[in-house]
Amino acid sequence: MRTAAETEVRRPSAVRALTALLATTAAATVVVELLNWVYAPEQGFALAVRTGWALLRSLGFLLLIGHVRRGRTLARPFGLILAVTTVFAVARLIVPRQGVPPLPGLLGFAVLTALCVAVVWLLYRSSALAAHLVRHRPRLVIDARGISWRETPPRRPEANAWLLTARVAAFTYSPLMLVPALVATGEVRGDRLAALPAVLFWFGAGIAASYAVLLCTAFLLRGRRWAARGLVVVTLLVLAVDLPLCWWLLGLDGLVRDGAPLVTAAALTFYALRRAARANPAP
């Protein structure tokens, strides 16, 4: 008699390979961040905040493992955004304000970048993964059989993959604004106390951006074309607020370290919206 474990459907080899790769990437993220911290010439508040934010990405890779194992459609855009922003988050910590980066940090960054590239390549180039990542998240269902929590297709038409990518990319706006705002709190002291209202405004704008993105993307996935234009406007406003504040409160170094990841996320959002519009042209 066969046991339940023996009759369980074996996942494709590509899924097992990606799961192992994601676990390795999560561990590599932690190791590289610790190396950066040890070899950093300045271990101040700003580095601690940015390092903490980068370390949180290791949890993101673990969450992505769950999506991959369950075959969620969200895994592809989530993995793409996570890989791209991880590379930027680590890159901005390796380069010191002066001098050249330490060799251990450079080697760790090279390894982590290679792992992230491999993750994206598997997610988007593997036909086995494409056939596996087709399931939707379970939700509460009330029908004639009663109340249950099970996987069901969404009532709305299935969203274009590029729309999902734009949605995930746009959801990074808020944390990418809040991290430099938190860094700026360490700069507001002494003769710079007058900048405190600007920092508070920065925090408020970061929180407001999350709600604006949530509203736009909710209608975007329902096929409302005005939502795409709204998301473009939100993106431009986010850039108009964040980049000048980075330059004013954190200097050119902060503009590069904290502004570049946001610009990358915005560019990916624009690109995804454009690809989605081409895939679903207006009637």
CSV table of C-alpha atoms in Angstrom, one decimal:
chain,number,residue,atom,x,y,z
A,1,MET,CA,0.0,0.0,0.0
A,2,ARG,CA,1.4,3.4,-1.0
A,3,THR,CA,1.6,6.2,1.5
A,4,ALA,CA,0.4,9.7,0.9
A,5,ALA,CA,4.1,10.9,0.6
A,6,GLU,CA,4.7,8.3,-2.1
A,7,THR,CA,1.7,9.4,-4.1
A,8,GLU,CA,2.5,13.1,-3.9
A,9,VAL,CA,3.1,14.7,-7.2
A,10,ARG,CA,6.8,15.4,-7.7
A,11,ARG,CA,7.6,18.9,-8.6
A,12,PRO,CA,9.4,19.6,-11.9
A,13,SER,CA,13.2,19.7,-11.7
A,14,ALA,CA,13.2,23.4,-12.7
A,15,VAL,CA,11.0,24.2,-9.6
A,16,ARG,CA,13.4,22.3,-7.3
A,17,ALA,CA,16.4,24.0,-8.9
A,18,LEU,CA,14.8,27.4,-8.6
A,19,THR,CA,13.9,26.7,-4.9
A,20,ALA,CA,17.5,25.8,-4.1
A,21,LEU,CA,18.8,28.8,-6.1
A,22,LEU,CA,16.5,31.2,-4.1
A,23,ALA,CA,17.6,29.7,-0.8
A,24,THR,CA,21.2,30.2,-1.8
A,25,THR,CA,20.5,33.8,-2.9
A,26,ALA,CA,18.8,34.6,0.4
A,27,ALA,CA,21.8,33.3,2.3
A,28,ALA,CA,24.2,35.1,0.0
A,29,THR,CA,22.3,38.4,0.6
A,30,VAL,CA,22.9,38.1,4.3
A,31,VAL,CA,26.6,37.1,3.9
A,32,VAL,CA,27.3,40.0,1.5
A,33,GLU,CA,25.6,42.5,3.7
A,34,LEU,CA,27.6,41.4,6.7
A,35,LEU,CA,30.8,41.6,4.7
A,36,ASN,CA,29.9,45.1,3.7
A,37,TRP,CA,29.2,46.1,7.3
A,38,VAL,CA,32.5,44.6,8.5
A,39,TYR,CA,34.7,46.2,5.8
A,40,ALA,CA,32.8,49.6,5.6
A,41,PRO,CA,35.0,52.5,6.6
A,42,GLU,CA,32.0,54.3,8.2
A,43,GLN,CA,29.5,52.3,10.2
A,44,GLY,CA,27.0,55.1,10.9
A,45,PHE,CA,23.3,55.4,11.1
A,46,ALA,CA,22.8,55.7,7.4
A,47,LEU,CA,24.7,52.5,6.7
A,48,ALA,CA,22.7,50.7,9.4
A,49,VAL,CA,19.4,51.7,7.9
A,50,ARG,CA,20.4,50.8,4.3
A,51,THR,CA,21.9,47.5,5.5
A,52,GLY,CA,18.8,46.6,7.5
A,53,TRP,CA,16.6,47.3,4.4
A,54,ALA,CA,18.9,45.2,2.2
A,55,LEU,CA,18.8,42.3,4.8
A,56,LEU,CA,15.0,42.3,4.6
A,57,ARG,CA,15.3,41.2,1.1
A,58,SER,CA,16.5,37.8,2.2
A,59,LEU,CA,13.1,37.3,3.7
A,60,GLY,CA,11.7,38.4,0.3
A,61,PHE,CA,13.5,35.5,-1.3
A,62,LEU,CA,12.1,33.1,1.3
A,63,LEU,CA,8.6,34.4,0.5
A,64,LEU,CA,9.3,33.9,-3.2
A,65,ILE,CA,10.2,30.3,-2.5
A,66,GLY,CA,6.7,29.8,-1.1
A,67,HIS,CA,5.1,31.4,-4.2
A,68,VAL,CA,7.2,29.2,-6.5
A,69,ARG,CA,6.5,26.0,-4.6
A,70,ARG,CA,2.7,26.7,-4.7
A,71,GLY,CA,2.9,27.7,-8.4
A,72,ARG,CA,1.6,31.2,-7.9
A,73,THR,CA,1.4,33.5,-11.0
A,74,LEU,CA,2.8,36.3,-8.9
A,75,ALA,CA,6.2,34.6,-8.6
A,76,ARG,CA,7.5,35.9,-11.9
A,77,PRO,CA,7.0,39.7,-11.4
A,78,PHE,CA,7.8,39.4,-7.7
A,79,GLY,CA,11.1,37.6,-8.5
A,80,LEU,CA,12.0,40.1,-11.2
A,81,ILE,CA,11.5,43.2,-8.9
A,82,LEU,CA,13.2,41.5,-6.0
A,83,ALA,CA,16.3,40.5,-8.0
A,84,VAL,CA,16.7,43.9,-9.6
A,85,THR,CA,16.2,45.9,-6.4
A,86,THR,CA,18.5,43.6,-4.5
A,87,VAL,CA,21.3,44.2,-6.9
A,88,PHE,CA,20.8,48.0,-6.5
A,89,ALA,CA,20.4,47.8,-2.7
A,90,VAL,CA,23.7,45.9,-2.3
A,91,ALA,CA,25.5,48.0,-4.9
A,92,ARG,CA,24.8,51.3,-3.1
A,93,LEU,CA,26.4,49.9,0.0
A,94,ILE,CA,29.6,48.5,-1.5
A,95,VAL,CA,30.8,51.8,-2.9
A,96,PRO,CA,32.3,54.0,-0.1
A,97,ARG,CA,32.2,57.7,0.0
A,98,GLN,CA,35.9,57.8,-0.8
A,99,GLY,CA,38.3,55.3,-2.1
A,100,VAL,CA,37.7,52.0,-3.8
A,101,PRO,CA,35.4,49.2,-2.5
A,102,PRO,CA,36.9,46.4,-0.5
A,103,LEU,CA,37.7,43.3,-2.4
A,104,PRO,CA,35.5,40.9,-0.3
A,105,GLY,CA,32.6,43.2,-0.9
A,106,LEU,CA,33.2,43.3,-4.6
A,107,LEU,CA,33.5,39.5,-4.8
A,108,GLY,CA,30.3,39.0,-2.8
A,109,PHE,CA,28.5,41.5,-5.0
A,110,ALA,CA,29.6,39.7,-8.1
A,111,VAL,CA,28.4,36.4,-6.7
A,112,LEU,CA,25.0,37.9,-5.6
A,113,THR,CA,24.5,39.6,-9.0
A,114,ALA,CA,25.1,36.3,-10.8
A,115,LEU,CA,22.6,34.5,-8.5
A,116,CYS,CA,20.0,37.2,-9.2
A,117,VAL,CA,20.5,37.0,-12.9
A,118,ALA,CA,20.1,33.2,-12.7
A,119,VAL,CA,16.9,33.6,-10.8
A,120,VAL,CA,15.4,36.0,-13.4
A,121,TRP,CA,16.6,33.8,-16.2
A,122,LEU,CA,15.0,30.7,-14.8
A,123,LEU,CA,11.7,32.5,-14.0
A,124,TYR,CA,11.3,33.9,-17.6
A,125,ARG,CA,13.1,31.3,-19.8
A,126,SER,CA,12.1,28.0,-18.3
A,127,SER,CA,9.1,26.4,-20.0
A,128,ALA,CA,8.7,24.0,-17.1
A,129,LEU,CA,8.3,26.9,-14.7
A,130,ALA,CA,5.9,28.7,-17.1
A,131,ALA,CA,3.7,25.7,-17.0
A,132,HIS,CA,4.0,25.4,-13.2
A,133,LEU,CA,3.3,29.1,-12.2
A,134,VAL,CA,-0.3,29.2,-13.2
A,135,ARG,CA,-2.1,29.0,-9.8
A,136,HIS,CA,-4.0,31.8,-8.1
A,137,ARG,CA,-4.1,32.6,-4.4
A,138,PRO,CA,-6.8,30.9,-2.3
A,139,ARG,CA,-9.7,33.1,-1.1
A,140,LEU,CA,-12.8,32.8,1.0
A,141,VAL,CA,-15.6,31.3,-1.1
A,142,ILE,CA,-19.3,31.2,-0.2
A,143,ASP,CA,-21.5,28.9,-2.4
A,144,ALA,CA,-24.1,26.2,-2.1
A,145,ARG,CA,-21.6,23.9,-0.5
A,146,GLY,CA,-21.0,26.4,2.3
A,147,ILE,CA,-18.1,28.5,3.3
A,148,SER,CA,-14.6,27.3,2.3
A,149,TRP,CA,-11.1,28.7,1.7
A,150,ARG,CA,-9.9,27.4,-1.6
A,151,GLU,CA,-8.2,28.4,-4.8
A,152,THR,CA,-10.5,29.9,-7.4
A,153,PRO,CA,-9.9,31.9,-10.6
A,154,PRO,CA,-10.4,35.6,-10.2
A,155,ARG,CA,-13.8,37.0,-11.4
A,156,ARG,CA,-12.1,39.6,-13.5
A,157,PRO,CA,-10.3,38.6,-16.7
A,158,GLU,CA,-6.8,37.3,-16.1
A,159,ALA,CA,-4.4,40.2,-15.9
A,160,ASN,CA,-1.6,40.5,-18.4
A,161,ALA,CA,1.8,39.5,-17.0
A,162,TRP,CA,3.2,42.9,-17.7
A,163,LEU,CA,0.4,44.5,-15.7
A,164,LEU,CA,1.4,42.4,-12.7
A,165,THR,CA,5.0,43.4,-13.2
A,166,ALA,CA,4.0,47.1,-13.3
A,167,ARG,CA,2.0,46.6,-10.1
A,168,VAL,CA,4.8,44.9,-8.2
A,169,ALA,CA,7.3,47.5,-9.4
A,170,ALA,CA,5.1,50.4,-8.3
A,171,PHE,CA,4.6,48.9,-4.9
A,172,THR,CA,8.3,49.4,-4.2
A,173,TYR,CA,7.9,53.2,-4.4
A,174,SER,CA,6.8,53.6,-0.8
A,175,PRO,CA,9.7,51.7,0.8
A,176,LEU,CA,12.2,53.2,-1.6
A,177,MET,CA,11.0,56.6,-0.3
A,178,LEU,CA,10.8,55.7,3.3
A,179,VAL,CA,14.3,54.3,3.6
A,180,PRO,CA,16.1,57.6,2.6
A,181,ALA,CA,13.6,59.5,4.6
A,182,LEU,CA,14.6,57.5,7.7
A,183,VAL,CA,18.3,58.0,6.8
A,184,ALA,CA,17.6,61.8,6.6
A,185,THR,CA,16.4,61.8,10.2
A,186,GLY,CA,20.0,61.1,11.2
A,187,GLU,CA,21.1,64.2,9.2
A,188,VAL,CA,18.6,66.5,10.8
A,189,ARG,CA,20.4,67.9,13.8
A,190,GLY,CA,22.1,71.0,15.0
A,191,ASP,CA,21.9,73.7,12.4
A,192,ARG,CA,19.8,71.5,10.1
A,193,LEU,CA,16.7,71.3,12.4
A,194,ALA,CA,14.9,73.6,10.0
A,195,ALA,CA,14.8,70.6,7.5
A,196,LEU,CA,12.7,68.6,9.9
A,197,PRO,CA,9.3,69.6,8.2
A,198,ALA,CA,10.8,68.4,4.9
A,199,VAL,CA,11.7,65.0,6.4
A,200,LEU,CA,8.2,64.7,7.9
A,201,PHE,CA,6.7,65.6,4.5
A,202,TRP,CA,9.0,62.9,2.9
A,203,PHE,CA,7.5,60.3,5.3
A,204,GLY,CA,4.0,61.4,4.5
A,205,ALA,CA,4.6,61.3,0.8
A,206,GLY,CA,6.0,57.8,1.0
A,207,ILE,CA,3.0,56.6,2.9
A,208,ALA,CA,0.6,58.4,0.5
A,209,ALA,CA,2.4,56.9,-2.5
A,210,SER,CA,1.5,53.4,-1.2
A,211,TYR,CA,-2.2,54.2,-1.1
A,212,ALA,CA,-2.1,55.9,-4.5
A,213,VAL,CA,-0.4,52.9,-6.1
A,214,LEU,CA,-2.9,50.6,-4.4
A,215,LEU,CA,-5.8,52.5,-5.9
A,216,CYS,CA,-4.3,52.7,-9.4
A,217,THR,CA,-3.2,49.1,-9.6
A,218,ALA,CA,-6.5,47.8,-8.3
A,219,PHE,CA,-8.3,49.3,-11.3
A,220,LEU,CA,-5.3,48.6,-13.6
A,221,LEU,CA,-5.8,44.9,-13.2
A,222,ARG,CA,-9.5,45.3,-13.9
A,223,GLY,CA,-8.7,46.7,-17.3
A,224,ARG,CA,-9.4,50.4,-16.6
A,225,ARG,CA,-7.2,52.3,-19.0
A,226,TRP,CA,-7.4,55.5,-17.0
A,227,ALA,CA,-5.6,53.6,-14.2
A,228,ALA,CA,-2.5,53.3,-16.3
A,229,ARG,CA,-2.4,57.0,-16.9
A,230,GLY,CA,-3.0,57.5,-13.2
A,231,LEU,CA,-0.1,55.2,-12.3
A,232,VAL,CA,2.2,57.2,-14.7
A,233,VAL,CA,1.2,60.4,-12.9
A,234,VAL,CA,1.8,58.9,-9.5
A,235,THR,CA,5.2,57.7,-10.7
A,236,LEU,CA,6.2,61.2,-11.9
A,237,LEU,CA,5.0,62.8,-8.7
A,238,VAL,CA,7.0,60.2,-6.6
A,239,LEU,CA,10.2,61.0,-8.6
A,240,ALA,CA,9.5,64.8,-8.4
A,241,VAL,CA,9.3,64.5,-4.6
A,242,ASP,CA,11.9,61.9,-3.8
A,243,LEU,CA,14.9,62.9,-6.0
A,244,PRO,CA,15.1,66.6,-5.0
A,245,LEU,CA,14.8,65.6,-1.3
A,246,CYS,CA,17.5,63.0,-1.7
A,247,TRP,CA,19.8,65.7,-3.2
A,248,TRP,CA,19.0,68.4,-0.7
A,249,LEU,CA,19.1,66.3,2.5
A,250,LEU,CA,21.5,63.5,1.6
A,251,GLY,CA,23.7,65.2,-1.0
A,252,LEU,CA,24.9,63.8,-4.3
A,253,ASP,CA,25.9,60.5,-2.6
A,254,GLY,CA,22.4,60.0,-1.3
A,255,LEU,CA,20.9,60.9,-4.6
A,256,VAL,CA,22.9,58.2,-6.3
A,257,ARG,CA,22.5,55.6,-3.5
A,258,ASP,CA,18.8,56.1,-2.8
A,259,GLY,CA,17.5,57.8,-6.0
A,260,ALA,CA,18.9,55.3,-8.5
A,261,PRO,CA,16.8,52.3,-7.2
A,262,LEU,CA,13.6,54.4,-7.3
A,263,VAL,CA,14.4,55.6,-10.9
A,264,THR,CA,15.0,51.9,-11.9
A,265,ALA,CA,11.7,50.9,-10.4
A,266,ALA,CA,9.9,53.7,-12.2
A,267,ALA,CA,11.6,52.8,-15.5
A,268,LEU,CA,10.5,49.2,-15.1
A,269,THR,CA,6.9,50.4,-14.3
A,270,PHE,CA,6.9,52.5,-17.5
A,271,TYR,CA,8.3,49.7,-19.6
A,272,ALA,CA,5.8,47.2,-18.2
A,273,LEU,CA,2.9,49.5,-18.9
A,274,ARG,CA,4.1,50.0,-22.4
A,275,ARG,CA,4.4,46.3,-23.0
A,276,ALA,CA,1.0,45.7,-21.5
A,277,ALA,CA,-0.5,48.4,-23.8
A,278,ARG,CA,1.0,46.7,-26.9
A,279,ALA,CA,-0.3,43.3,-25.8
A,280,ASN,CA,-3.8,44.7,-25.3
A,281,PRO,CA,-4.2,47.6,-27.7
A,282,ALA,CA,-7.2,49.9,-27.3
A,283,PRO,CA,-10.2,49.0,-29.5
